C-alpha angles and dihedrals in degrees: 000000000000089000092053092050093053090050091051092049092051091048091049090051091054092049092050091048092051091047092051091047091051091051092049091053094043096056097062091042091053091048093049095046098080092052091050092049092048092054100041130043118249112271117251114266118251117265092250091055090049090050092049090050091051094048109041122170115282101251094038089050093048091049092046096051098066090047090048092050092049091048089048092051092046090046090050092053091046091049091050091049091047090046090052092051091043089049091055092046090044093052091050090047089049091052091049091045090048090051093045097043098071090046091056093040096048109032093158093053090048091051090046091051091046090049092049091048091049091049091050091050091047091048090049091049091050091046092052092046095050111090118231117256111280114247120237121241089253092054092049090050091051094241092139090065090069109098130209135190092252093053092231120189093214114092090213124043132167127173124176137171105251095212101042097027087227113160107233099174131013129180121162087331094160095054113117110220140157109280102198113195093357078088088077090072089069091042092054093042093055093047092048095046092046088068091222118171103275093199093058112121117242124191125210110237135185088266089068094057113109112252093164102066099000091233120175127244137192090217103088124205106276095034111138123203136155120268088248091056092047091051092047093053093044094054101035105037098017094241106188098197091050091052092048091049090053090055094042093053094046113118106276094022135259096314091055091047094054089048089053090050091058093042091053091049091055090046090056092048094252095149095164095053130102131171129195100169139007103248107056095235089121116080087214089078098093140165144151130251092251092053092048091052088057091050093049091052092052094042091050089061090062112087094207092052091050094049099045098043096050103040112119097223143344136205125211129186112232109183106300092343131084114212122204117211125188136202115268090218112069092191090079088072095049119106088214092067135067102193120183098180135357144168133184129201142183141177124143093253092053102037119210113332135188137176125183145170109211142156115238122176090346094308125115107229135186113208128191123186120177134180098010114184103223138045094252099020094099089059090046089052090053089051091051091052092048093051090046092051092046091052092048122105111259093242120043127142099180102057094107090058093050099053112050129133 
């Protein structure tokens, strides 16, 4: 008996050891099994298992079929629902894919379209940032709505016979408007009549630089010319710095010069005229067509004014350079015109302006055109008047009554 007990205990010890070893080996295998299944597909069932699955026991098969049908119906509904959702997602995905496909397939076209769109946006931004063109005083006053038989583009027109003072054409002639560089006629007239030394050297300073309209000039600060040259450039090519330098170097200074400009205007009977500076860059320099006709008549009597305002071009030596200046009125070069005095002017508030003394069909005429709408329309208006005068009967005493605006 003791011997049998010791044998049983030894046997039990071996069994327990084997059991513990089996458990130790089974735990890692169980942990590794899911990873293995996830990576590899499930192995095919043996043929016997397939056969057993195809041929289940009668009752078990009968019980399993209703469950299988129910599961199949439920699965069918679920599949339809999933298919519907998938269809919606698929359609959205298709739309996105359809939209993305051309972009990937045609990158250049997409970049071109993007570039065009960017350019359009930039152009729109520039267009919105650019301020609209400023209206002239005449446009704001509605003067352009006044018609005339010659269909002039200037809102103000005035043509008289210089010898008889007969008014040949009148359109808004009493309107008081900015006159721009027509101002320089009075500037030149005062300098000429003051009998100042014309060979005196005058230097352009910072004071002559335009701070009103910030216009450019070919006469740099430090440029030195004679008073005669300054006056020539001011009248012929409408040089603003030259005109300002003439007023600044006038005896008594610029303030005294502006005062003399207004005194001279009153002396000539120019009751609608006012000056604040000698260039015309300020819109506060204003006058009427009738007043300007008076000024043209007086200025035409001055030989220096006639010569300087009608010369075709003029060269001045500035240091080592020679600068060529041209007349701002191209009509002075035309064989169709015999111009004795002229002056052009422009700032946005005044529009395009022109005054002239000219002989047409043997008659000395004074023409005034203010606030013309286009760049060359003031010259075209002068041409219309010339053709009209040339086609006119030699003797007519009622012209002034026929052409009035």
